[in-house]
Amino acid sequence: MSHPELRGSRPVGNLPVAPTTLADVAERAGVSRQTVSNAVNNPELLRPDTLQRVRQAIDDLGYSPNRAARSLRTRSSHLIGLRFTPAQEGTANALMDRFVHSLVEATAQAGYHVLLFADDDTEPLSAYDGLLRSTAVDAFVVTDTYLGAPQAAWLSEQRAPFVAFGRPWEEPGATHAWVDVDGAAGAALATEHLLDKGHTRVAWMGWKKDSFIGEDRRAGWLRSMHGRGLSTTGLASRVEDTIASGRGASAVLLDEAQPSAFVCASDTLAMGVLHTLADRGIVAGRDIAVVGFDDSQVAQVVPPGLTSVRQPLEDVAVEIVQALQGLLATPRVAQPGVLLTPTLSVRGSS
């Protein structure tokens, strides 16, 4: 009888190629059919020499695991759930698009696929609950780690495998796996770049205090300014992450603080600054320098090119998939939090 977990073929006389059987692999390796099944599905149960012998037989005969059949037995979907939200109107933020693409590539290399799903903002856990109850996914990637977001805590309570893109800001002692980019290091990198060019009045355009990510990035600007013995009094603004907000706040800073450069918590705010400069006939990069954060596609094409902090999203995706593989292994392999360092893409605006 043909075993559904292995697919291969062998010639039978002059007849067309026929599917192989589990018995063929077992006979080749000199083991039982159950041992072959264990080698495919539960290799940790076998002794290393036995596992090697079975795998050699599989390689010799040219077989590959039939993931679909194995999934029926193990109830494994090989799908990773990711909540996807559309880009906010009035922003330049397409960070999620690049992250999703990177995650799809990284998961595919590990034999998984990404299942995108939407959720009701008024009931942010309903879709997670539905997917978990139906065993439609093996694990989740959570990007909602902002103040008050319930996803990570809820999934932890359900003992559901997940990895967060973002630190557990509200619960530093949380033990779930996470991967993040060092925002403070990125803002410091941007600020040091401007200070090295001779700027001493470097303004900060950031988000409101309830944004952990925004405050983390602001800390990098503060550290660099104070490290050079420079005052930051009157040089900071906290606003909503929209182009309109960045436009209005930068106009106020120009009038009241006379900065020679801006470091922004996002490319969206930096775009608002560029609009204000254009309104006043000020040339970005020549008269006043501007640096954004996230290195969006907009940053790469807007004249004269927006200098921006680039998050290593490709590396983030790889680290997330490695953590997921550990969580889905038998036994589970816990991975501590991973903090990656961004780079600076220098363009004409600075």
GROMACS .gro file of C-alpha atoms in nm:
model
  350
    1MET     CA    1   0.000   0.000   0.000
    2SER     CA    2   0.128   0.346  -0.082
    3HIS     CA    3   0.204   0.557   0.224
    4PRO     CA    4   0.058   0.909   0.197
    5GLU     CA    5   0.346   1.075   0.381
    6LEU     CA    6   0.608   1.003   0.117
    7ARG     CA    7   0.588   1.069  -0.252
    8GLY     CA    8   0.833   0.935  -0.501
    9SER     CA    9   0.833   0.707  -0.803
   10ARG     CA   10   1.002   0.400  -0.942
   11PRO     CA   11   0.992   0.238  -1.287
   12VAL     CA   12   0.813  -0.097  -1.312
   13GLY     CA   13   0.931  -0.271  -1.624
   14ASN     CA   14   0.811  -0.079  -1.927
   15LEU     CA   15   0.509   0.056  -1.743
   16PRO     CA   16   0.473   0.424  -1.656
   17VAL     CA   17   0.645   0.544  -1.340
   18ALA     CA   18   0.454   0.427  -1.032
   19PRO     CA   19   0.439   0.577  -0.683
   20THR     CA   20   0.661   0.418  -0.424
   21THR     CA   21   0.556   0.268  -0.095
   22LEU     CA   22   0.665   0.316   0.260
   23ALA     CA   23   0.778  -0.046   0.252
   24ASP     CA   24   1.029   0.038  -0.024
   25VAL     CA   25   1.198   0.297   0.193
   26ALA     CA   26   1.187   0.070   0.498
   27GLU     CA   27   1.339  -0.219   0.302
   28ARG     CA   28   1.614   0.002   0.162
   29ALA     CA   29   1.708   0.128   0.510
   30GLY     CA   30   1.655  -0.207   0.682
   31VAL     CA   31   1.403  -0.068   0.930
   32SER     CA   32   1.031  -0.087   1.001
   33ARG     CA   33   0.774   0.130   0.829
   34GLN     CA   34   0.701   0.301   1.162
   35THR     CA   35   1.066   0.396   1.187
   36VAL     CA   36   1.048   0.558   0.843
   37SER     CA   37   0.737   0.747   0.949
   38ASN     CA   38   0.916   0.864   1.264
   39ALA     CA   39   1.213   0.979   1.057
   40VAL     CA   40   0.979   1.201   0.856
   41ASN     CA   41   0.752   1.326   1.133
   42ASN     CA   42   0.930   1.276   1.467
   43PRO     CA   43   1.304   1.250   1.402
   44GLU     CA   44   1.386   1.323   1.765
   45LEU     CA   45   1.254   0.975   1.856
   46LEU     CA   46   1.526   0.797   1.658
   47ARG     CA   47   1.888   0.727   1.734
   48PRO     CA   48   2.122   0.940   1.520
   49ASP     CA   49   2.261   0.640   1.328
   50THR     CA   50   1.913   0.507   1.249
   51LEU     CA   51   1.789   0.850   1.143
   52GLN     CA   52   2.090   0.892   0.917
   53ARG     CA   53   2.029   0.552   0.755
   54VAL     CA   54   1.664   0.628   0.682
   55ARG     CA   55   1.741   0.973   0.547
   56GLN     CA   56   2.009   0.826   0.323
   57ALA     CA   57   1.755   0.580   0.184
   58ILE     CA   58   1.509   0.863   0.120
   59ASP     CA   59   1.780   1.061  -0.058
   60ASP     CA   60   1.891   0.759  -0.263
   61LEU     CA   61   1.536   0.693  -0.380
   62GLY     CA   62   1.463   1.061  -0.443
   63TYR     CA   63   1.163   1.102  -0.217
   64SER     CA   64   1.030   1.414  -0.050
   65PRO     CA   65   0.780   1.451   0.236
   66ASN     CA   66   0.418   1.501   0.139
   67ARG     CA   67   0.339   1.796   0.364
   68ALA     CA   68  -0.034   1.798   0.287
   69ALA     CA   69  -0.082   1.437   0.398
   70ARG     CA   70   0.135   1.487   0.705
   71SER     CA   71  -0.067   1.794   0.800
   72LEU     CA   72  -0.386   1.586   0.802
   73ARG     CA   73  -0.227   1.352   1.053
   74THR     CA   74  -0.065   1.612   1.274
   75ARG     CA   75  -0.330   1.884   1.231
   76SER     CA   76  -0.051   2.121   1.133
   77SER     CA   77  -0.151   2.386   0.880
   78HIS     CA   78   0.198   2.525   0.811
   79LEU     CA   79   0.033   2.866   0.815
   80ILE     CA   80   0.144   3.165   1.022
   81GLY     CA   81  -0.127   3.420   1.099
   82LEU     CA   82  -0.055   3.792   1.062
   83ARG     CA   83  -0.304   4.071   1.118
   84PHE     CA   84  -0.273   4.318   0.831
   85THR     CA   85  -0.398   4.673   0.853
   86PRO     CA   86  -0.412   4.926   0.568
   87ALA     CA   87  -0.177   5.223   0.567
   88GLN     CA   88  -0.321   5.523   0.745
   89GLU     CA   89  -0.443   5.803   0.520
   90GLY     CA   90  -0.229   6.115   0.524
   91THR     CA   91   0.095   5.931   0.604
   92ALA     CA   92   0.400   5.812   0.412
   93ASN     CA   93   0.422   5.488   0.607
   94ALA     CA   94   0.442   5.172   0.398
   95LEU     CA   95   0.665   4.990   0.645
   96MET     CA   96   0.417   4.705   0.686
   97ASP     CA   97   0.425   4.628   0.314
   98ARG     CA   98   0.802   4.575   0.315
   99PHE     CA   99   0.781   4.373   0.636
  100VAL     CA  100   0.509   4.143   0.499
  101HIS     CA  101   0.710   4.078   0.183
  102SER     CA  102   1.018   3.995   0.390
  103LEU     CA  103   0.817   3.769   0.620
  104VAL     CA  104   0.657   3.582   0.329
  105GLU     CA  105   1.001   3.510   0.184
  106ALA     CA  106   1.149   3.399   0.516
  107THR     CA  107   0.857   3.173   0.608
  108ALA     CA  108   0.855   3.011   0.263
  109GLN     CA  109   1.218   2.911   0.307
  110ALA     CA  110   1.119   2.741   0.633
  111GLY     CA  111   0.827   2.556   0.472
  112TYR     CA  112   0.551   2.783   0.597
  113HIS     CA  113   0.316   3.039   0.445
  114VAL     CA  114   0.168   3.360   0.583
  115LEU     CA  115  -0.207   3.389   0.629
  116LEU     CA  116  -0.310   3.755   0.631
  117PHE     CA  117  -0.629   3.843   0.814
  118ALA     CA  118  -0.819   4.156   0.906
  119ASP     CA  119  -0.978   4.231   1.240
  120ASP     CA  120  -1.239   4.462   1.380
  121ASP     CA  121  -1.071   4.745   1.571
  122THR     CA  122  -1.362   4.741   1.815
  123GLU     CA  123  -1.300   4.369   1.885
  124PRO     CA  124  -0.925   4.327   1.826
  125LEU     CA  125  -0.916   3.967   1.947
  126SER     CA  126  -1.210   3.818   1.758
  127ALA     CA  127  -1.016   3.707   1.451
  128TYR     CA  128  -0.733   3.567   1.663
  129ASP     CA  129  -0.985   3.369   1.864
  130GLY     CA  130  -1.155   3.232   1.553
  131LEU     CA  131  -0.830   3.118   1.393
  132LEU     CA  132  -0.710   2.964   1.717
  133ARG     CA  133  -1.033   2.770   1.775
  134SER     CA  134  -1.038   2.636   1.419
  135THR     CA  135  -0.666   2.544   1.429
  136ALA     CA  136  -0.634   2.729   1.099
  137VAL     CA  137  -0.284   2.851   1.182
  138ASP     CA  138   0.010   2.703   1.371
  139ALA     CA  139   0.126   3.033   1.521
  140PHE     CA  140   0.095   3.411   1.497
  141VAL     CA  141   0.320   3.707   1.430
  142VAL     CA  142   0.197   4.004   1.634
  143THR     CA  143   0.280   4.360   1.534
  144ASP     CA  144   0.041   4.527   1.779
  145THR     CA  145   0.273   4.610   2.069
  146TYR     CA  146   0.167   4.971   2.129
  147LEU     CA  147   0.019   5.100   2.453
  148GLY     CA  148  -0.294   4.909   2.548
  149ALA     CA  149  -0.278   4.650   2.268
  150PRO     CA  150  -0.417   4.324   2.415
  151GLN     CA  151  -0.296   4.072   2.156
  152ALA     CA  152   0.032   3.958   2.312
  153ALA     CA  153  -0.110   3.921   2.664
  154TRP     CA  154  -0.417   3.734   2.537
  155LEU     CA  155  -0.217   3.492   2.322
  156SER     CA  156   0.014   3.425   2.617
  157GLU     CA  157  -0.289   3.341   2.833
  158GLN     CA  158  -0.413   3.101   2.564
  159ARG     CA  159  -0.067   2.942   2.542
  160ALA     CA  160  -0.075   3.006   2.168
  161PRO     CA  161   0.262   3.017   1.988
  162PHE     CA  162   0.348   3.367   1.869
  163VAL     CA  163   0.638   3.601   1.809
  164ALA     CA  164   0.600   3.978   1.843
  165PHE     CA  165   0.755   4.232   1.612
  166GLY     CA  166   0.811   4.486   1.886
  167ARG     CA  167   0.919   4.479   2.248
  168PRO     CA  168   0.676   4.410   2.534
  169TRP     CA  169   0.682   4.778   2.629
  170GLU     CA  170   0.422   4.755   2.904
  171GLU     CA  171   0.560   4.432   3.052
  172PRO     CA  172   0.942   4.431   3.034
  173GLY     CA  173   0.951   4.101   3.219
  174ALA     CA  174   0.737   3.918   2.962
  175THR     CA  175   0.891   3.591   2.848
  176HIS     CA  176   0.736   3.558   2.502
  177ALA     CA  177   0.960   3.574   2.195
  178TRP     CA  178   1.002   3.912   2.027
  179VAL     CA  179   1.216   4.085   1.768
  180ASP     CA  180   1.258   4.462   1.750
  181VAL     CA  181   1.472   4.738   1.601
  182ASP     CA  182   1.662   4.974   1.830
  183GLY     CA  183   1.481   5.301   1.769
  184ALA     CA  184   1.698   5.498   2.009
  185ALA     CA  185   2.009   5.385   1.823
  186GLY     CA  186   1.849   5.487   1.495
  187ALA     CA  187   1.758   5.837   1.614
  188ALA     CA  188   2.105   5.875   1.765
  189LEU     CA  189   2.257   5.773   1.433
  190ALA     CA  190   2.053   6.039   1.255
  191THR     CA  191   2.140   6.305   1.512
  192GLU     CA  192   2.512   6.225   1.512
  193HIS     CA  193   2.509   6.249   1.133
  194LEU     CA  194   2.378   6.605   1.155
  195LEU     CA  195   2.605   6.705   1.444
  196ASP     CA  196   2.906   6.579   1.250
  197LYS     CA  197   2.806   6.816   0.970
  198GLY     CA  198   2.823   7.111   1.205
  199HIS     CA  199   2.459   7.151   1.310
  200THR     CA  200   2.405   7.252   1.671
  201ARG     CA  201   2.034   7.344   1.665
  202VAL     CA  202   1.884   7.005   1.580
  203ALA     CA  203   1.508   6.989   1.642
  204TRP     CA  204   1.311   6.675   1.722
  205MET     CA  205   0.974   6.597   1.561
  206GLY     CA  206   0.814   6.306   1.745
  207TRP     CA  207   0.493   6.144   1.855
  208LYS     CA  208   0.289   6.193   2.169
  209LYS     CA  209   0.409   6.064   2.507
  210ASP     CA  210   0.181   5.759   2.500
  211SER     CA  211   0.391   5.613   2.216
  212PHE     CA  212   0.662   5.390   2.361
  213ILE     CA  213   0.824   5.365   2.018
  214GLY     CA  214   0.824   5.740   1.975
  215GLU     CA  215   0.971   5.802   2.318
  216ASP     CA  216   1.237   5.541   2.255
  217ARG     CA  217   1.343   5.719   1.936
  218ARG     CA  218   1.333   6.056   2.111
  219ALA     CA  219   1.572   5.920   2.374
  220GLY     CA  220   1.833   5.864   2.103
  221TRP     CA  221   1.811   6.226   1.990
  222LEU     CA  222   1.839   6.349   2.351
  223ARG     CA  223   2.136   6.126   2.423
  224SER     CA  224   2.329   6.251   2.122
  225MET     CA  225   2.251   6.617   2.182
  226HIS     CA  226   2.340   6.607   2.550
  227GLY     CA  227   2.647   6.399   2.472
  228ARG     CA  228   2.780   6.695   2.274
  229GLY     CA  229   2.687   6.939   2.549
  230LEU     CA  230   2.404   7.090   2.342
  231SER     CA  231   2.075   7.223   2.478
  232THR     CA  232   1.745   7.072   2.365
  233THR     CA  233   1.521   7.332   2.530
  234GLY     CA  234   1.242   7.440   2.298
  235LEU     CA  235   1.364   7.215   2.017
  236ALA     CA  236   1.117   6.925   2.052
  237SER     CA  237   0.760   6.877   1.938
  238ARG     CA  238   0.516   6.588   1.994
  239VAL     CA  239   0.234   6.547   1.742
  240GLU     CA  240   0.015   6.292   1.563
  241ASP     CA  241   0.189   6.092   1.293
  242THR     CA  242   0.044   6.271   0.991
  243ILE     CA  243   0.195   6.493   0.725
  244ALA     CA  244  -0.039   6.774   0.825
  245SER     CA  245   0.078   6.755   1.188
  246GLY     CA  246   0.441   6.757   1.084
  247ARG     CA  247   0.377   7.053   0.860
  248GLY     CA  248   0.214   7.260   1.131
  249ALA     CA  249   0.454   7.173   1.412
  250SER     CA  250   0.764   7.234   1.202
  251ALA     CA  251   0.636   7.581   1.112
  252VAL     CA  252   0.608   7.663   1.482
  253LEU     CA  253   0.957   7.529   1.554
  254LEU     CA  254   1.106   7.730   1.268
  255ASP     CA  255   0.948   8.048   1.401
  256GLU     CA  256   1.022   7.996   1.769
  257ALA     CA  257   1.344   7.790   1.787
  258GLN     CA  258   1.524   7.858   1.456
  259PRO     CA  259   1.668   7.506   1.416
  260SER     CA  260   1.916   7.433   1.138
  261ALA     CA  261   1.812   7.068   1.115
  262PHE     CA  262   1.527   6.830   1.199
  263VAL     CA  263   1.532   6.469   1.311
  264CYS     CA  264   1.189   6.308   1.279
  265ALA     CA  265   1.034   5.997   1.432
  266SER     CA  266   0.894   5.897   1.093
  267ASP     CA  267   0.917   5.976   0.724
  268THR     CA  268   0.560   6.100   0.753
  269LEU     CA  269   0.662   6.381   0.988
  270ALA     CA  270   0.969   6.451   0.777
  271MET     CA  271   0.746   6.494   0.474
  272GLY     CA  272   0.551   6.753   0.670
  273VAL     CA  273   0.876   6.938   0.738
  274LEU     CA  274   0.967   6.929   0.369
  275HIS     CA  275   0.628   7.081   0.285
  276THR     CA  276   0.685   7.364   0.531
  277LEU     CA  277   1.031   7.435   0.390
  278ALA     CA  278   0.894   7.440   0.036
  279ASP     CA  279   0.615   7.679   0.142
  280ARG     CA  280   0.880   7.920   0.269
  281GLY     CA  281   1.122   7.885  -0.021
  282ILE     CA  282   1.377   7.710   0.199
  283VAL     CA  283   1.585   7.442   0.024
  284ALA     CA  284   1.612   7.114   0.217
  285GLY     CA  285   1.969   6.997   0.238
  286ARG     CA  286   2.116   7.335   0.151
  287ASP     CA  287   1.945   7.568   0.399
  288ILE     CA  288   1.801   7.324   0.654
  289ALA     CA  289   1.869   6.951   0.692
  290VAL     CA  290   1.595   6.694   0.743
  291VAL     CA  291   1.619   6.328   0.846
  292GLY     CA  292   1.327   6.086   0.865
  293PHE     CA  293   1.278   5.737   1.003
  294ASP     CA  294   1.178   5.408   0.828
  295ASP     CA  295   1.330   5.475   0.482
  296SER     CA  296   0.997   5.454   0.302
  297GLN     CA  297   0.963   5.450  -0.075
  298VAL     CA  298   0.858   5.813  -0.051
  299ALA     CA  299   1.193   5.897   0.111
  300GLN     CA  300   1.371   5.742  -0.182
  301VAL     CA  301   1.187   5.936  -0.455
  302VAL     CA  302   1.093   6.277  -0.311
  303PRO     CA  303   1.329   6.558  -0.421
  304PRO     CA  304   1.607   6.597  -0.313
  305GLY     CA  305   1.589   6.249  -0.156
  306LEU     CA  306   1.509   6.218   0.215
  307THR     CA  307   1.782   6.092   0.444
  308SER     CA  308   1.616   5.831   0.665
  309VAL     CA  309   1.686   5.563   0.923
  310ARG     CA  310   1.634   5.222   0.764
  311GLN     CA  311   1.500   4.932   0.968
  312PRO     CA  312   1.654   4.593   0.874
  313LEU     CA  313   1.316   4.432   0.808
  314GLU     CA  314   1.468   4.144   0.614
  315ASP     CA  315   1.672   4.051   0.922
  316VAL     CA  316   1.368   4.102   1.145
  317ALA     CA  317   1.172   3.851   0.936
  318VAL     CA  318   1.451   3.594   0.951
  319GLU     CA  319   1.479   3.627   1.330
  320ILE     CA  320   1.101   3.596   1.369
  321VAL     CA  321   1.091   3.278   1.162
  322GLN     CA  322   1.379   3.129   1.362
  323ALA     CA  323   1.188   3.203   1.682
  324LEU     CA  324   0.871   3.049   1.535
  325GLN     CA  325   1.057   2.734   1.440
  326GLY     CA  326   1.179   2.705   1.796
  327LEU     CA  327   0.828   2.748   1.935
  328LEU     CA  328   0.685   2.487   1.699
  329ALA     CA  329   0.962   2.234   1.761
  330THR     CA  330   0.921   1.933   1.989
  331PRO     CA  331   1.017   2.013   2.257
  332ARG     CA  332   0.979   2.388   2.231
  333VAL     CA  333   1.291   2.597   2.215
  334ALA     CA  334   1.246   2.937   2.379
  335GLN     CA  335   1.428   3.233   2.229
  336PRO     CA  336   1.501   3.554   2.419
  337GLY     CA  337   1.420   3.893   2.276
  338VAL     CA  338   1.631   4.008   1.980
  339LEU     CA  339   1.715   4.376   1.928
  340LEU     CA  340   1.855   4.472   1.587
  341THR     CA  341   2.043   4.787   1.490
  342PRO     CA  342   1.920   5.010   1.204
  343THR     CA  343   2.132   5.194   0.946
  344LEU     CA  344   2.115   5.540   0.794
  345SER     CA  345   2.036   5.598   0.425
  346VAL     CA  346   2.192   5.935   0.346
  347ARG     CA  347   2.037   6.145   0.069
  348GLY     CA  348   2.014   6.505  -0.042
  349SER     CA  349   1.796   6.635   0.242
  350SER     CA  350   2.091   6.627   0.483
   0.00000   0.00000   0.00000
